[in-house]
PDB file of C-alpha atoms in Angstrom:
ATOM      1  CA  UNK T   1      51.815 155.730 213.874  1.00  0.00           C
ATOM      2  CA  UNK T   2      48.817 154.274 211.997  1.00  0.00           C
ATOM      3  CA  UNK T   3      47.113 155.957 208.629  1.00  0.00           C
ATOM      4  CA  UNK T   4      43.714 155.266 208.074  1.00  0.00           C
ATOM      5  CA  UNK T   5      41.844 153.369 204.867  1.00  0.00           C
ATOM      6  CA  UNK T   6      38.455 153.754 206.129  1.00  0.00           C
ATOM      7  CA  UNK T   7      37.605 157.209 203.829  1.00  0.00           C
ATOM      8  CA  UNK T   8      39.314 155.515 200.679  1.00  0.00           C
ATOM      9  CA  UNK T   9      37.278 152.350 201.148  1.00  0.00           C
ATOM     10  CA  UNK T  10      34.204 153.868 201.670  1.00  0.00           C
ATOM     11  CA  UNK T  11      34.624 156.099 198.849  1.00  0.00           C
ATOM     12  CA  UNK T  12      36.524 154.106 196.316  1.00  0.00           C
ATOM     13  CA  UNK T  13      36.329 150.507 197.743  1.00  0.00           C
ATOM     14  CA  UNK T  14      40.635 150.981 197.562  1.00  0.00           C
ATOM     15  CA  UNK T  15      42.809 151.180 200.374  1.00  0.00           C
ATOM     16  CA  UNK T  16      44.851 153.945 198.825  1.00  0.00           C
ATOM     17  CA  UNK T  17      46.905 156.453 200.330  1.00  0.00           C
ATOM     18  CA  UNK T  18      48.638 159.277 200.010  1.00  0.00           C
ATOM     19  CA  UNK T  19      52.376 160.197 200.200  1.00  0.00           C
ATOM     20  CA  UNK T  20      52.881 163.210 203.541  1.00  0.00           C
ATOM     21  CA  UNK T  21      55.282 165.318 201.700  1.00  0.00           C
ATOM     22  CA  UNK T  22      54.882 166.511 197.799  1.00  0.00           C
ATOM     23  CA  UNK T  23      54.603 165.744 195.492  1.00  0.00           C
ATOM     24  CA  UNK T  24      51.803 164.286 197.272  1.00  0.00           C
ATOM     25  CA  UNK T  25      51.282 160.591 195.595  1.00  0.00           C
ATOM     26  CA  UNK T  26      47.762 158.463 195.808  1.00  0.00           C
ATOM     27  CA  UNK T  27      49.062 154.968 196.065  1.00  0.00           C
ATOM     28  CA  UNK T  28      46.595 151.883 196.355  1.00  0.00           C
ATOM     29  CA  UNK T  29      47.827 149.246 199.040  1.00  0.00           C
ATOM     30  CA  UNK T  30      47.718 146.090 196.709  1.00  0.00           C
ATOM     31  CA  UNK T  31      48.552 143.225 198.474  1.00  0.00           C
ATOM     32  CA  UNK T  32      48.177 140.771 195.801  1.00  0.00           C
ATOM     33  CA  UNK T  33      50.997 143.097 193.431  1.00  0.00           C
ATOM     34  CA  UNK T  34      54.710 141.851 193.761  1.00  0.00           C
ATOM     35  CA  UNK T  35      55.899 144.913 192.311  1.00  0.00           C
ATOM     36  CA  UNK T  36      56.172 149.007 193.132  1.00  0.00           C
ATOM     37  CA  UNK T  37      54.275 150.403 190.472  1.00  0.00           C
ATOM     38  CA  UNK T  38      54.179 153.878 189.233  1.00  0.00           C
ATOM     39  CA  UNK T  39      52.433 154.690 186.272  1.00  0.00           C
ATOM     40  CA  UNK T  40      54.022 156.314 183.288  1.00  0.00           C
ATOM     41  CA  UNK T  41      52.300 159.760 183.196  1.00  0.00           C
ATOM     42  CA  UNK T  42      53.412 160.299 186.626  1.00  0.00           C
ATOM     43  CA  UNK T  43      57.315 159.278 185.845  1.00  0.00           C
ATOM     44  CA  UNK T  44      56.760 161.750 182.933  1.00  0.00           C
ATOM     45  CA  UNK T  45      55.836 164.390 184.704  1.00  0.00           C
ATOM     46  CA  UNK T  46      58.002 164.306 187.849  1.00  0.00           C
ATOM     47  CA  UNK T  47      61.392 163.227 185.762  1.00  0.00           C
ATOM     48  CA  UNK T  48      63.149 164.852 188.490  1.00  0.00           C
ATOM     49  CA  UNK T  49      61.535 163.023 191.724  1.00  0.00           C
ATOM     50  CA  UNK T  50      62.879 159.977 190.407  1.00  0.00           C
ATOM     51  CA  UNK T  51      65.977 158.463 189.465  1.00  0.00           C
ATOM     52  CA  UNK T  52      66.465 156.142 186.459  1.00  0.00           C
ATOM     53  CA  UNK T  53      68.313 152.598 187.710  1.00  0.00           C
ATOM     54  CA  UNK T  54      69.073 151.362 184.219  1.00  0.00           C
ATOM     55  CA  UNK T  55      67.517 148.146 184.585  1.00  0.00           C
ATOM     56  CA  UNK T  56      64.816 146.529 183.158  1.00  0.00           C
ATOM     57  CA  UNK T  57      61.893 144.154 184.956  1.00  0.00           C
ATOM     58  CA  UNK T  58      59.126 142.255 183.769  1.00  0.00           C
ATOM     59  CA  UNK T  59      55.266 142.051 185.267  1.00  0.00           C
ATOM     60  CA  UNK T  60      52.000 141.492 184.551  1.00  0.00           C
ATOM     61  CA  UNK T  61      50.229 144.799 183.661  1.00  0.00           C
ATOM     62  CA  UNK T  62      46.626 145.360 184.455  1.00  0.00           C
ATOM     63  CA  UNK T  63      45.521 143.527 181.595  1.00  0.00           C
ATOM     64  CA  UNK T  64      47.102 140.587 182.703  1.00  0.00           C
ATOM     65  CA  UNK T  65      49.976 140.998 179.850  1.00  0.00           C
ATOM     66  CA  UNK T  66      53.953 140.323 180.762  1.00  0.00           C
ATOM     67  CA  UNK T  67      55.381 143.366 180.152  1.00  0.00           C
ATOM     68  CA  UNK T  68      58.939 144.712 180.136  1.00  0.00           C
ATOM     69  CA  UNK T  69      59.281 147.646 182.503  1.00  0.00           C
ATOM     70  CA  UNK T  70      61.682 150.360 183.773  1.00  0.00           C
ATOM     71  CA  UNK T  71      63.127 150.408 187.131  1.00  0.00           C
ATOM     72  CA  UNK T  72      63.668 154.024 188.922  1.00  0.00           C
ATOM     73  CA  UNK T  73      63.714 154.524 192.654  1.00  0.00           C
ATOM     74  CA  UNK T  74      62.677 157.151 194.724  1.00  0.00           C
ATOM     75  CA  UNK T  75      61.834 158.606 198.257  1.00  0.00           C
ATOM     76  CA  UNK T  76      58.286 158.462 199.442  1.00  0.00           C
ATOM     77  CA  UNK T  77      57.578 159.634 202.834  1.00  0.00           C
ATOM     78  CA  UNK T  78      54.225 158.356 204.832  1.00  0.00           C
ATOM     79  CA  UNK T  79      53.923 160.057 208.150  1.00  0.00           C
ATOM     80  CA  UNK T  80      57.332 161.014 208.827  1.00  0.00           C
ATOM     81  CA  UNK T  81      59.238 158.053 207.563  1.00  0.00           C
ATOM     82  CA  UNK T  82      61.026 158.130 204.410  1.00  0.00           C
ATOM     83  CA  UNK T  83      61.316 155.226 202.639  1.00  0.00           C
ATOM     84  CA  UNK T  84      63.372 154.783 199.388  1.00  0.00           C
ATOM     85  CA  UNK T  85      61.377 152.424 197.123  1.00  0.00           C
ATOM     86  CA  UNK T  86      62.368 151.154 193.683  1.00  0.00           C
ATOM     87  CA  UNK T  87      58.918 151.102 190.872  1.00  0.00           C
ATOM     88  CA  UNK T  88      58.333 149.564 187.829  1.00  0.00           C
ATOM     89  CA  UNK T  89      57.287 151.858 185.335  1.00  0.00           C
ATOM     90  CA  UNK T  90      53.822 150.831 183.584  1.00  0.00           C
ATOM     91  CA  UNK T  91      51.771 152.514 181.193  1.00  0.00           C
ATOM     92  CA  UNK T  92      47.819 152.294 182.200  1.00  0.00           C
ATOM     93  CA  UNK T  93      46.013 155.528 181.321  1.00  0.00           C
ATOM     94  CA  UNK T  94      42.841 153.900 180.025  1.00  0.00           C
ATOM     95  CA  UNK T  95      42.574 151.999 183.607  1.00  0.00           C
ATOM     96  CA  UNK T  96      43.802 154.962 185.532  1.00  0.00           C
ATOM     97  CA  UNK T  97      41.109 156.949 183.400  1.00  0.00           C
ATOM     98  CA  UNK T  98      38.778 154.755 184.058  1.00  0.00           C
ATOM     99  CA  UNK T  99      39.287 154.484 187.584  1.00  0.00           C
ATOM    100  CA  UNK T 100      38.882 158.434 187.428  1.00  0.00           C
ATOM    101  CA  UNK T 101      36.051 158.865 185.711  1.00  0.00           C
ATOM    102  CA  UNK T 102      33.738 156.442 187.686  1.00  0.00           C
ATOM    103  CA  UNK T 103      35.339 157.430 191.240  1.00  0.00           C
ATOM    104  CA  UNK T 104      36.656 161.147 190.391  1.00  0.00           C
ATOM    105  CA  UNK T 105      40.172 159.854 191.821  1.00  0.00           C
ATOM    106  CA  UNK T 106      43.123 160.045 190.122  1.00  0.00           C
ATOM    107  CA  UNK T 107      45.566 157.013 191.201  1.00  0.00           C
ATOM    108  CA  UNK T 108      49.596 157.462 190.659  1.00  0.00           C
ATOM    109  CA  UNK T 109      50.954 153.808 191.970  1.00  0.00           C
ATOM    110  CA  UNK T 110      50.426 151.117 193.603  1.00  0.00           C
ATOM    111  CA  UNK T 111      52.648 149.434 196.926  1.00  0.00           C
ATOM    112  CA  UNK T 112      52.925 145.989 196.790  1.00  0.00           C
ATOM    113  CA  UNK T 113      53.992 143.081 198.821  1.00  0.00           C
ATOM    114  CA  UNK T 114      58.045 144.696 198.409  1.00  0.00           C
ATOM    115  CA  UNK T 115      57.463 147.628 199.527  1.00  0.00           C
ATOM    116  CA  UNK T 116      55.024 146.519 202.706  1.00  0.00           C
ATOM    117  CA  UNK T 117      57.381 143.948 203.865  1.00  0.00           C
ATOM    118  CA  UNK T 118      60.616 146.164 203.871  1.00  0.00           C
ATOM    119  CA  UNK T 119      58.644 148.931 205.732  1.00  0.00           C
ATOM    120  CA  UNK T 120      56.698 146.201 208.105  1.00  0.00           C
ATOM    121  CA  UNK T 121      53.486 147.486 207.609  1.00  0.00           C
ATOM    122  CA  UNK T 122      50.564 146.027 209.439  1.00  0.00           C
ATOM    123  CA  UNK T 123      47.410 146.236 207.524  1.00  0.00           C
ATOM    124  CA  UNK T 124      44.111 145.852 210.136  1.00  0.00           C
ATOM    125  CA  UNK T 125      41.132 145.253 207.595  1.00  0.00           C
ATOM    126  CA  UNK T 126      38.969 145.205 211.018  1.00  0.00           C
ATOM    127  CA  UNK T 127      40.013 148.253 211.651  1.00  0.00           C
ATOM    128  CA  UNK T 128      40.829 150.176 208.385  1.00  0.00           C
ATOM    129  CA  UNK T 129      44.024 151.309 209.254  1.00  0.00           C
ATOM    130  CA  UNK T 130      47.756 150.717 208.446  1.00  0.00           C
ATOM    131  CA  UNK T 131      50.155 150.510 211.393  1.00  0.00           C
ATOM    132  CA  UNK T 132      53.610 151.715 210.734  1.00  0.00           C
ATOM    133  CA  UNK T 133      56.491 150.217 213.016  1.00  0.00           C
ATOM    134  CA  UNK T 134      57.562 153.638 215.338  1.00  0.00           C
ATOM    135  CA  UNK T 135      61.423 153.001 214.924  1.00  0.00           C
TER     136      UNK T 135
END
C-alpha cells in the first residue's frame, strides 16, 4: 500500500498526512525529527485517545529550545495498519497558528525517524508517495 504526498506538497510544501481512522490526525513526515511529536492542544483535547506513560523526555522544540516533555502512546492507523506509537508532548500553538493561518491547515504531529523506521516506511520523493511494507 502506498499514500500519496503529492497534494500536501503542492499545497503546503509538507509531506503531511493523515491518520485513516478518527480521530483523523494531520501528521507532517519529518525526517530530520528524532521524536513522535504531538502537540499539546491535541493531547488536551483527545485525553482519552491517549495514554499517559509517566515518563518524561527531552527535545528540541521548534524554536530550537531543549525542552522537557511528556511521553503518552497511542494507536494511529494509516491505511489499515495500526501502529502503536509513543509522542512527546510539545506545546507550539504560535507555530501551529502560524502554519494555519498562511496555509489554512491545521497540523496535529509530526512522525519522525522512530516512528518511520519501526513501521519501514519507504519515502519516494520522485514519486511523492510513501510505501508501506504489505505484511
Amino acid at each position: 500500500m502506498s499514500i500519496s504526498i503529492a497534494n500536501s506538497i503542492q499545497c503546503v510544501g509538507l509531506p503531511i498526512i493523515v491518520t485513516s481512522t478518527k480521530p483523523h490526525l494531520n501528521f507532517l513526515v519529518d525526517t530530520g525529527a528524532s521524536h513522535n511529536v504531538i502537540f499539546s492542544f491535541v493531547y488536551e483535547g483527545l485525553l482519552d485517545f491517549f495514554t499517559k506513560l509517566g515518563t518524561e523526555g527531552t527535545t528540541f522544540g521548534i524554536e530550537g529550545n531543549m525542552i522537557k516533555t511528556q511521553e503518552v502512546k497511542a494507536v494511529i492507523t494509516f491505511g489499515e495498519k495500526p501502529s502503536e506509537t509513543v509522542f512527546s508532548v510539545i506545546e507550539a500553538d504560535e507555530a501551529v497558528n502560524h502554519l494555519e493561518e498562511s496555509n489554512g491547515f491545521q497540523l496535529h504531529g509530526i512522525l519522525g525517524v522512530d516512528f518511520l523506521t519501526k513501521n519501514k516506511w519507504i519515502i519516494d520523493f520522485d514519486k511523492l508517495k510513501i510505501t508501506l511494507p504489505s505484511e
